N, CA, C and O of each residue as an XYZ file, in Angstrom:
672
protein
N      91.885    106.404     47.571
C      92.107    105.533     48.711
C      93.601    105.454     49.010
O      94.411    105.329     48.091
N      93.969    105.525     50.280
C      95.366    105.485     50.686
C      95.960    104.091     50.580
O      95.258    103.115     50.315
N      97.263    104.019     50.791
C      97.948    102.732     50.739
C      97.579    101.898     51.951
O      97.328    102.420     53.037
N      97.552    100.596     51.742
C      97.258     99.648     52.818
C      98.580     99.049     53.291
O      99.292     98.424     52.505
N      98.913     99.232     54.565
C     100.139     98.695     55.125
C      99.818     97.486     55.985
O      98.921     97.528     56.827
N     100.559     96.406     55.765
C     100.403     95.214     56.588
C     101.208     95.390     57.873
O     102.235     96.068     57.869
N     100.756     94.794     58.961
C     101.563     94.883     60.189
C     102.868     94.113     60.012
O     102.885     93.026     59.434
N     103.950     94.681     60.510
C     105.260     94.055     60.399
C     105.544     93.215     61.641
O     104.952     93.431     62.698
N     106.464     92.248     61.498
C     106.852     91.426     62.640
C     107.554     92.309     63.669
O     108.197     93.296     63.311
N     107.430     91.953     64.935
C     108.010     92.746     66.010
C     108.791     91.829     66.943
O     108.210     91.001     67.646
N     110.092     91.981     66.944
C     110.995     91.145     67.737
C     110.676     91.210     69.226
O     110.768     90.203     69.928
N     110.307     92.381     69.705
C     110.121     92.567     71.146
C     108.849     91.926     71.688
O     108.754     91.677     72.890
N     107.863     91.651     70.822
C     106.604     91.081     71.313
C     106.556     89.560     71.209
O     105.602     88.941     71.680
N     107.565     88.954     70.601
C     107.542     87.501     70.405
C     108.106     86.766     71.616
O     109.022     87.248     72.283
N     107.546     85.598     71.885
C     108.058     84.747     72.952
C     109.387     84.131     72.524
O     109.618     83.898     71.338
N     110.248     83.873     73.489
C     111.582     83.327     73.224
C     111.509     82.006     72.454
O     112.270     81.793     71.511
N     110.602     81.129     72.855
C     110.467     79.826     72.195
C     110.067     79.990     70.727
O     110.560     79.273     69.856
N     109.174     80.935     70.466
C     108.755     81.210     69.089
C     109.935     81.702     68.252
O     110.075     81.325     67.089
N     110.776     82.536     68.841
C     111.952     83.029     68.122
C     112.868     81.878     67.729
O     113.336     81.808     66.593
N     113.118     80.987     68.663
C     114.031     79.874     68.398
C     113.456     78.940     67.331
O     114.184     78.475     66.454
N     112.166     78.670     67.407
C     111.537     77.769     66.435
C     111.479     78.407     65.052
O     111.784     77.751     64.056
N     111.095     79.662     64.983
C     110.877     80.316     63.691
C     112.167     80.803     63.053
O     112.336     80.696     61.839
N     113.085     81.341     63.864
C     114.279     81.982     63.324
C     115.575     81.242     63.643
O     116.629     81.592     63.111
N     115.515     80.231     64.495
C     116.653     79.390     64.883
C     117.690     80.113     65.746
O     118.807     79.624     65.911
N     117.326     81.276     66.297
C     118.210     82.018     67.187
C     117.407     82.572     68.350
O     116.196     82.768     68.240
N     118.082     82.824     69.467
C     117.401     83.452     70.600
C     117.373     84.972     70.409
O     118.009     85.503     69.498
N     116.631     85.662     71.275
C     116.435     87.107     71.152
C     117.765     87.867     71.187
O     117.982     88.776     70.386
N     118.652     87.496     72.113
C     119.924     88.215     72.255
C     120.772     88.102     70.985
O     121.380     89.082     70.552
N     120.809     86.926     70.399
C     121.591     86.721     69.179
C     120.991     87.511     68.019
O     121.719     88.123     67.239
N     119.668     87.497     67.907
C     119.008     88.247     66.834
C     119.249     89.745     67.013
O     119.523     90.448     66.042
N     119.148     90.234     68.245
C     119.384     91.659     68.484
C     120.825     92.045     68.157
O     121.074     93.114     67.600
N     121.766     91.181     68.503
C     123.173     91.437     68.177
C     123.370     91.480     66.662
O     124.069     92.354     66.150
N     122.762     90.548     65.955
C     122.858     90.513     64.499
C     122.228     91.763     63.886
O     122.784     92.344     62.954
N     121.076     92.176     64.401
C     120.407     93.387     63.901
C     121.288     94.615     64.111
O     121.401     95.458     63.221
N     121.906     94.717     65.272
C     122.791     95.847     65.565
C     123.986     95.841     64.619
O     124.390     96.889     64.114
N     124.546     94.669     64.384
C     125.710     94.539     63.498
C     125.366     94.951     62.063
O     126.170     95.600     61.395
N     124.173     94.577     61.590
C     123.807     94.813     60.191
C     123.054     96.113     59.962
O     122.885     96.527     58.815
N     122.600     96.764     61.019
C     121.762     97.960     60.880
C     122.357     99.036     59.974
O     121.633     99.563     59.130
N     123.642     99.392     60.103
C     124.179    100.433     59.217
C     124.059    100.078     57.729
O     123.894    100.963     56.889
N     124.141     98.802     57.413
C     124.047     98.374     56.016
C     122.607     98.290     55.525
O     122.365     98.278     54.318
N     121.649     98.230     56.451
C     120.253     98.010     56.065
C     119.372     99.252     56.169
O     118.230     99.236     55.711
N     119.885    100.318     56.760
C     119.098    101.541     56.880
C     118.897    102.161     55.501
O     119.805    102.172     54.669
N     117.703    102.671     55.279
C     117.402    103.356     54.022
C     118.219    104.639     53.956
O     118.225    105.409     54.916
N     118.907    104.887     52.844
C     119.749    106.089     52.770
C     118.941    107.381     52.832
O     119.474    108.426     53.207
N     117.658    107.321     52.466
C     116.832    108.538     52.476
C     115.935    108.612     53.701
O     115.146    109.548     53.831
N     116.043    107.639     54.606
C     115.250    107.605     55.840
C     113.758    107.761     55.555
O     113.071    108.563     56.187
N     113.283    106.993     54.611
C     111.867    107.042     54.222
C     111.013    106.495     55.357
O     111.330    105.437     55.901
N     109.931    107.192     55.730
C     109.130    106.756     56.880
C     108.417    105.424     56.678
O     108.020    104.786     57.653
N     108.249    104.999     55.449
C     107.568    103.720     55.217
C     108.557    102.608     54.879
O     108.146    101.526     54.460
N     109.859    102.860     55.054
C     110.855    101.832     54.786
C     110.743    100.682     55.776
O     110.179    100.837     56.859
N     111.280     99.537     55.400
C     111.260     98.357     56.270
C     112.380     98.499     57.295
O     113.543     98.626     56.911
N     112.061     98.481     58.591
C     113.107     98.610     59.616
C     114.125     97.470     59.525
O     113.774     96.361     59.124
N     115.378     97.736     59.894
C     116.420     96.712     59.806
C     116.082     95.426     60.560
O     116.383     94.339     60.067
N     115.464     95.517     61.742
C     115.163     94.298     62.490
C     114.125     93.444     61.764
O     114.185     92.216     61.826
N     113.182     94.072     61.083
C     112.188     93.323     60.308
C     112.858     92.662     59.107
O     112.525     91.534     58.746
N     113.792     93.360     58.498
C     114.527     92.778     57.370
C     115.297     91.533     57.814
O     115.242     90.493     57.158
N     116.011     91.649     58.929
C     116.806     90.523     59.436
C     115.892     89.360     59.822
O     116.168     88.213     59.469
N     114.811     89.645     60.542
C     113.883     88.590     60.954
C     113.285     87.872     59.749
O     113.200     86.644     59.743
N     112.877     88.612     58.742
C     112.254     87.968     57.587
C     113.249     87.071     56.850
O     112.887     85.987     56.393
N     114.495     87.519     56.735
C     115.502     86.696     56.046
C     115.871     85.477     56.892
O     116.040     84.385     56.349
N     115.998     85.643     58.205
C     116.262     84.487     59.061
C     115.133     83.466     58.950
O     115.386     82.263     58.900
N     113.894     83.939     58.912
C     112.739     83.050     58.756
C     112.835     82.290     57.436
O     112.601     81.082     57.389
N     113.176     82.996     56.379
C     113.317     82.374     55.061
C     114.401     81.303     55.072
O     114.191     80.199     54.568
N     115.552     81.621     55.639
C     116.662     80.668     55.675
C     116.380     79.487     56.591
O     116.792     78.364     56.301
N     115.682     79.731     57.697
C     115.394     78.668     58.660
C     114.295     77.732     58.179
O     114.298     76.546     58.510
N     113.358     78.256     57.400
C     112.191     77.453     57.028
C     112.343     76.735     55.694
O     111.715     75.700     55.471
N     113.170     77.275     54.808
C     113.273     76.695     53.477
C     111.984     76.885     52.690
O     111.699     76.129     51.761
N     111.214     77.886     53.059
C     109.918     78.138     52.433
C     110.086     78.998     51.183
O     111.204     79.297     50.764
N     108.970     79.386     50.604
C     108.967     80.242     49.429
C     109.005     81.703     49.861
O     108.578     82.035     50.966
N     109.512     82.574     48.997
C     109.580     83.994     49.315
C     108.200     84.569     49.611
O     108.060     85.360     50.543
N     107.202     84.204     48.861
C     105.862     84.764     49.047
C     105.314     84.423     50.428
O     104.664     85.256     51.060
N     105.569     83.210     50.901
C     105.072     82.780     52.206
C     105.734     83.571     53.325
O     105.054     84.046     54.235
N     107.052     83.716     53.267
C     107.776     84.465     54.287
C     107.424     85.942     54.206
O     107.283     86.599     55.238
N     107.280     86.474     52.999
C     106.920     87.881     52.832
C     105.581     88.177     53.498
O     105.446     89.169     54.215
N     104.603     87.325     53.262
C     103.282     87.537     53.856
C     103.354     87.460     55.380
O     102.728     88.262     56.073
N     104.113     86.499     55.901
C     104.244     86.359     57.353
C     104.976     87.554     57.963
O     104.765     87.884     59.130
N     105.838     88.202     57.173
C     106.616     89.336     57.659
C     105.915     90.670     57.440
O     106.363     91.697     57.950
N     104.816     90.664     56.682
C     104.064     91.893     56.454
C     104.547     92.710     55.276
O     104.435     93.936     55.284
N     105.086     92.047     54.258
C     105.541     92.788     53.079
C     105.184     92.013     51.817
O     104.786     90.850     51.883
N     105.330     92.656     50.683
C     105.053     92.001     49.412
C     106.234     91.116     49.024
O     107.331     91.274     49.560
N     106.016     90.190     48.100
C     107.098     89.320     47.649
C     108.205     90.115     46.955
O     109.378     89.858     47.224
N     107.879     91.089     46.056
C     108.970     91.863     45.451
C     109.792     92.632     46.496
O     111.014     92.731     46.378
N     109.119     93.172     47.514
C     109.842     93.873     48.576
C     110.728     92.890     49.333
O     111.878     93.208     49.638
N     110.210     91.695     49.643
C     111.021     90.708     50.345
C     112.228     90.305     49.505
O     113.314     90.109     50.050
N     112.062     90.180     48.209
C     113.179     89.836     47.339
C     114.290     90.873     47.457
O     115.469     90.520     47.503
N     113.917     92.156     47.505
C     114.912     93.222     47.680
C     115.557     93.138     49.068
O     116.770     93.291     49.211
N     114.732     92.894     50.075
C     115.235     92.759     51.447
C     116.209     91.582     51.543
O     117.265     91.698     52.164
N     115.857     90.465     50.936
C     116.722     89.284     50.947
C     118.092     89.616     50.362
O     119.120     89.253     50.935
N     118.106     90.297     49.237
C     119.379     90.683     48.608
C     120.191     91.597     49.513
O     121.400     91.416     49.657
N     119.524     92.593     50.133
C     120.230     93.537     51.008
C     120.816     92.849     52.236
O     121.968     93.087     52.599
N     120.014     91.991     52.877
C     120.492     91.335     54.104
C     121.619     90.355     53.786
O     122.606     90.299     54.519
N     121.491     89.594     52.724
C     122.559     88.659     52.366
C     123.849     89.405     52.020
O     124.939     88.957     52.376
N     123.728     90.542     51.327
C     124.913     91.351     51.013
C     125.547     91.885     52.299
O     126.772     91.907     52.425
N     124.718     92.314     53.247
C     125.231     92.810     54.530
C     125.919     91.685     55.304
O     126.978     91.893     55.897
N     125.316     90.492     55.297
C     125.937     89.344     55.971
C     127.284     89.009     55.344
O     128.235     88.677     56.052
N     127.369     89.093     54.022
C     128.636     88.789     53.343
C     129.738     89.764     53.741
O     130.909     89.387     53.797
N     129.370     91.016     54.018
C     130.372     91.993     54.447
C     130.973     91.611     55.799
O     132.108     91.972     56.110
N     130.195     90.875     56.599
C     130.634     90.508     57.943
C     130.862     89.000     58.079
O     130.911     88.481     59.194
N     130.998     88.307     56.971
C     131.020     86.847     56.984
C     132.141     86.280     57.849
O     131.954     85.236     58.474
N     133.285     86.926     57.904
C     134.417     86.393     58.661
C     134.177     86.449     60.164
O     134.866     85.763     60.919
N     133.216     87.250     60.613
C     132.851     87.270     62.029
C     132.098     85.990     62.382
O     132.268     85.440     63.470
N     131.260     85.518     61.448
C     130.365     84.397     61.718
C     130.892     83.065     61.212
O     130.563     82.018     61.771
N     131.705     83.090     60.162
C     132.248     81.860     59.582
C     133.764     82.013     59.512
O     134.273     82.786     58.701
N     134.480     81.287     60.350
C     135.936     81.432     60.333
C     136.530     80.970     59.009
O     136.020     80.049     58.371
N     137.597     81.613     58.614
C     138.252     81.273     57.360
C     139.102     80.023     57.544
O     139.826     79.890     58.530
N     139.006     79.117     56.588
C     139.857     77.929     56.615
C     141.247     78.382     56.190
O     141.433     78.928     55.103
N     142.212     78.149     57.057
C     143.533     78.716     56.838
C     144.274     78.101     55.648
O     145.002     78.798     54.941
N     144.092     76.826     55.432
C     144.834     76.183     54.353
C     143.860     75.472     53.419
O     143.792     74.243     53.391
N     143.114     76.257     52.661
C     142.084     75.713     51.785
C     142.622     74.700     50.773
O     141.980     73.669     50.571
N     143.768     74.942     50.124
C     144.274     73.936     49.183
C     144.536     72.570     49.844
O     144.306     71.530     49.228
N     145.014     72.576     51.089
C     145.259     71.320     51.797
C     143.949     70.599     52.088
O     143.846     69.386     51.908
N     142.938     71.363     52.543
C     141.628     70.765     52.824
C     141.051     70.152     51.548
O     140.559     69.023     51.574
N     141.105     70.870     50.453
C     140.602     70.352     49.177
C     141.398     69.113     48.750
O     140.826     68.142     48.256
N     142.711     69.155     48.943
C     143.558     68.014     48.580
C     143.238     66.775     49.403
O     143.235     65.660     48.881
N     142.965     66.972     50.697
C     142.613     65.842     51.566
C     141.319     65.180     51.101
O     141.233     63.953     51.048
N     140.321     65.981     50.767
C     139.060     65.416     50.277
C     139.246     64.745     48.916
O     138.658     63.697     48.650
N     140.066     65.351     48.058
C     140.308     64.746     46.742
C     140.961     63.377     46.904
O     140.648     62.445     46.163
N     141.859     63.259     47.860
C     142.529     61.981     48.108
C     141.531     60.916     48.563
O     141.717     59.734     48.275
N     140.477     61.321     49.269
C     139.470     60.361     49.747
C     138.537     59.877     48.650
O     138.260     58.682     48.544
N     138.048     60.811     47.828
C     136.997     60.423     46.893
C     137.197     60.858     45.465
O     136.331     60.621     44.623
N     138.316     61.487     45.168
C     138.636     61.970     43.820
C     137.569     62.923     43.272
O     137.254     62.911     42.082
N     137.019     63.750     44.172
C     136.080     64.792     43.764
C     136.758     66.119     44.078
O     137.140     66.364     45.223
N     136.913     66.984     43.066
C     137.645     68.236     43.294
C     136.825     69.290     44.053
O     135.594     69.273     44.044
N     137.542     70.197     44.703
C     136.977     71.405     45.320
C     136.005     71.175     46.467
O     135.103     71.987     46.671
N     136.161     70.102     47.213
C     135.327     69.859     48.386
C     136.036     70.448     49.606
O     137.224     70.199     49.811
N     135.315     71.225     50.414
C     135.926     71.825     51.598
C     135.261     71.353     52.889
O     135.678     71.755     53.976
N     134.233     70.505     52.787
C     133.590     69.986     53.981
C     132.512     68.993     53.612
O     131.965     69.022     52.510
N     132.219     68.126     54.540
C     131.133     67.158     54.366
C     130.068     67.476     55.412
O     130.380     67.668     56.587
N     128.818     67.531     54.980
C     127.725     67.876     55.881
C     126.702     66.747     55.891
O     126.430     66.125     54.865
N     126.149     66.499     57.057
C     125.075     65.513     57.167
C     124.205     65.903     58.350
O     124.601     66.695     59.205
N     123.047     65.345     58.376
C     122.122     65.630     59.451
C     121.358     64.393     59.855
O     121.301     63.408     59.118
N     120.776     64.454     61.026
C     119.961     63.352     61.513
C     118.960     63.887     62.521
O     119.115     64.993     63.038
N     117.958     63.117     62.788
C     117.008     63.446     63.841
C     117.412     62.699     65.104
O     117.553     61.476     65.093
N     117.597     63.438     66.186
C     117.905     62.851     67.485
C     116.599     62.768     68.256
O     115.969     63.787     68.536
N     116.196     61.555     68.596
C     114.924     61.356     69.299
C     114.934     62.029     70.662
O     115.954     62.037     71.352
N     113.802     62.591     71.043
C     113.642     63.275     72.325
C     112.537     62.623     73.138
O     111.615     62.020     72.588
N     112.640     62.749     74.433
C     111.540     62.392     75.309
C     110.453     63.436     75.073
O     110.759     64.605     74.842
N     109.202     63.030     75.127
C     108.090     63.940     74.877
C     108.237     65.215     75.713
O     108.183     65.155     76.942
N     108.422     66.369     75.058
C     108.570     67.618     75.814
C     107.256     68.005     76.500
O     106.175     67.729     75.981
N     107.357     68.641     77.661
C     106.171     69.062     78.409
C     105.491     70.256     77.760
O     104.264     70.356     77.766
N     106.283     71.162     77.200
C     105.736     72.360     76.580
C     106.048     72.356     75.091
O     107.107     71.884     74.679
N     105.144     72.873     74.294
C     105.334     73.021     72.843
C     105.713     71.707     72.186
O     106.590     71.681     71.323
N     105.076     70.628     72.575
C     105.463     69.318     72.042
C     105.291     69.242     70.534
O     106.016     68.498     69.873
N     104.338     70.002     69.967
C     104.100     69.954     68.525
C     105.292     70.503     67.742
O     105.486     70.149     66.579
N     106.076     71.349     68.360
C     107.242     71.926     67.694
C     108.293     70.855     67.407
O     109.034     70.961     66.430
N     108.359     69.838     68.241
C     109.382     68.804     68.109
C     108.899     67.561     67.375
O     109.672     66.620     67.197
N     107.641     67.536     66.944
C     107.127     66.366     66.223
C     107.594     66.461     64.777
O     107.304     67.441     64.091
N     108.313     65.446     64.313
C     108.831     65.479     62.946
C     107.834     64.839     61.975
O     106.746     64.422     62.371
N     108.219     64.770     60.716
C     107.308     64.264     59.683
C     106.972     62.781     59.857
O     106.015     62.291     59.257
N     107.749     62.065     60.671
C     107.467     60.652     60.930
C     106.700     60.468     62.239
O     106.559     59.353     62.741
N     106.210     61.581     62.780
C     105.336     61.622     63.957
C     105.990     61.193     65.265
O     105.293     60.737     66.172
N     107.297     61.325     65.385
C     107.908     61.164     66.696
C     108.664     62.456     67.023
O     108.936     63.269     66.140
N     108.991     62.626     68.282
C     109.613     63.863     68.732
C     111.129     63.771     68.580
O     111.767     62.824     69.039
N     111.682     64.788     67.920
C     113.118     64.785     67.678
C     113.607     66.210     67.456
O     112.823     67.148     67.309
N     114.925     66.337     67.438
C     115.569     67.592     67.074
C     116.459     67.301     65.878
O     117.229     66.341     65.886
N     116.352     68.130     64.856
C     117.158     67.975     63.659
C     118.543     68.561     63.919
O     118.660     69.729     64.289
N     119.587     67.767     63.730
C     120.957     68.181     64.017
C     121.783     68.030     62.747
O     121.680     67.024     62.045
N     122.608     69.046     62.456
C     123.522     68.990     61.315
C     124.947     69.187     61.815
O     125.184     69.869     62.812
N     125.899     68.569     61.095
C     127.313     68.750     61.413
C     128.093     68.831     60.116
O     127.689     68.306     59.079
N     129.222     69.507     60.214
C     130.155     69.614     59.091
C     131.490     69.088     59.579
O     131.910     69.377     60.699
N     132.161     68.305     58.725
C     133.495     67.835     59.125
C     134.456     67.947     57.960
O     134.056     68.053     56.801
N     135.725     67.921     58.297
C     136.797     67.946     57.302
C     137.150     66.515     56.914
O     136.580     65.560     57.441
N     138.078     66.380     56.003
C     138.447     65.056     55.501
C     139.031     64.165     56.595
O     138.919     62.941     56.527
N     139.649     64.772     57.597
C     140.241     63.990     58.694
C     139.200     63.687     59.769
O     139.556     63.255     60.866
N     137.927     63.906     59.471
C     136.766     63.661     60.349
C     136.727     64.617     61.536
O     136.043     64.355     62.526
N     137.468     65.736     61.438
C     137.401     66.786     62.455
C     136.093     67.537     62.263
O     135.816     68.038     61.173
N     135.285     67.616     63.320
C     134.006     68.318     63.252
C     134.238     69.780     63.537
O     134.706     70.162     64.609
N     133.896     70.597     62.545
C     134.135     72.035     62.711
C     132.885     72.766     63.100
O     132.912     73.983     63.280
């Protein structure tokens, strides 16, 4: 009996709203990210059954956006958990190679750490992060997407700030 292949996720067939909810990015941003990371994610032997770079990126974005387990994201992406684990490592390594494009470097890290230490006497802090749910008027479309665990409609918002309360 031959190998059984699961269908893989397909960026081009998904609705824009589904992309934003599942992956936290729109189609254009995901395509740009896939193009940026493709050279790092292509199989060196061009194996016909390899996982395409866009599927690798989508599965890792889903994992990071959902906070779910590897097995759950792997199944949703059409691959095994061990394969997803390898994909996760490859995509994260590729992202790290390009990290300065997506995350600007703090120019004076010792000063930032010193400012936070002066506030709370905790060493090596470079930012404070917090989040909240911002209540929304009942959306006309996809209202279930915005219903939070307390059964009202909201959007989860996170922010990071420096010791001087500058929001970065």
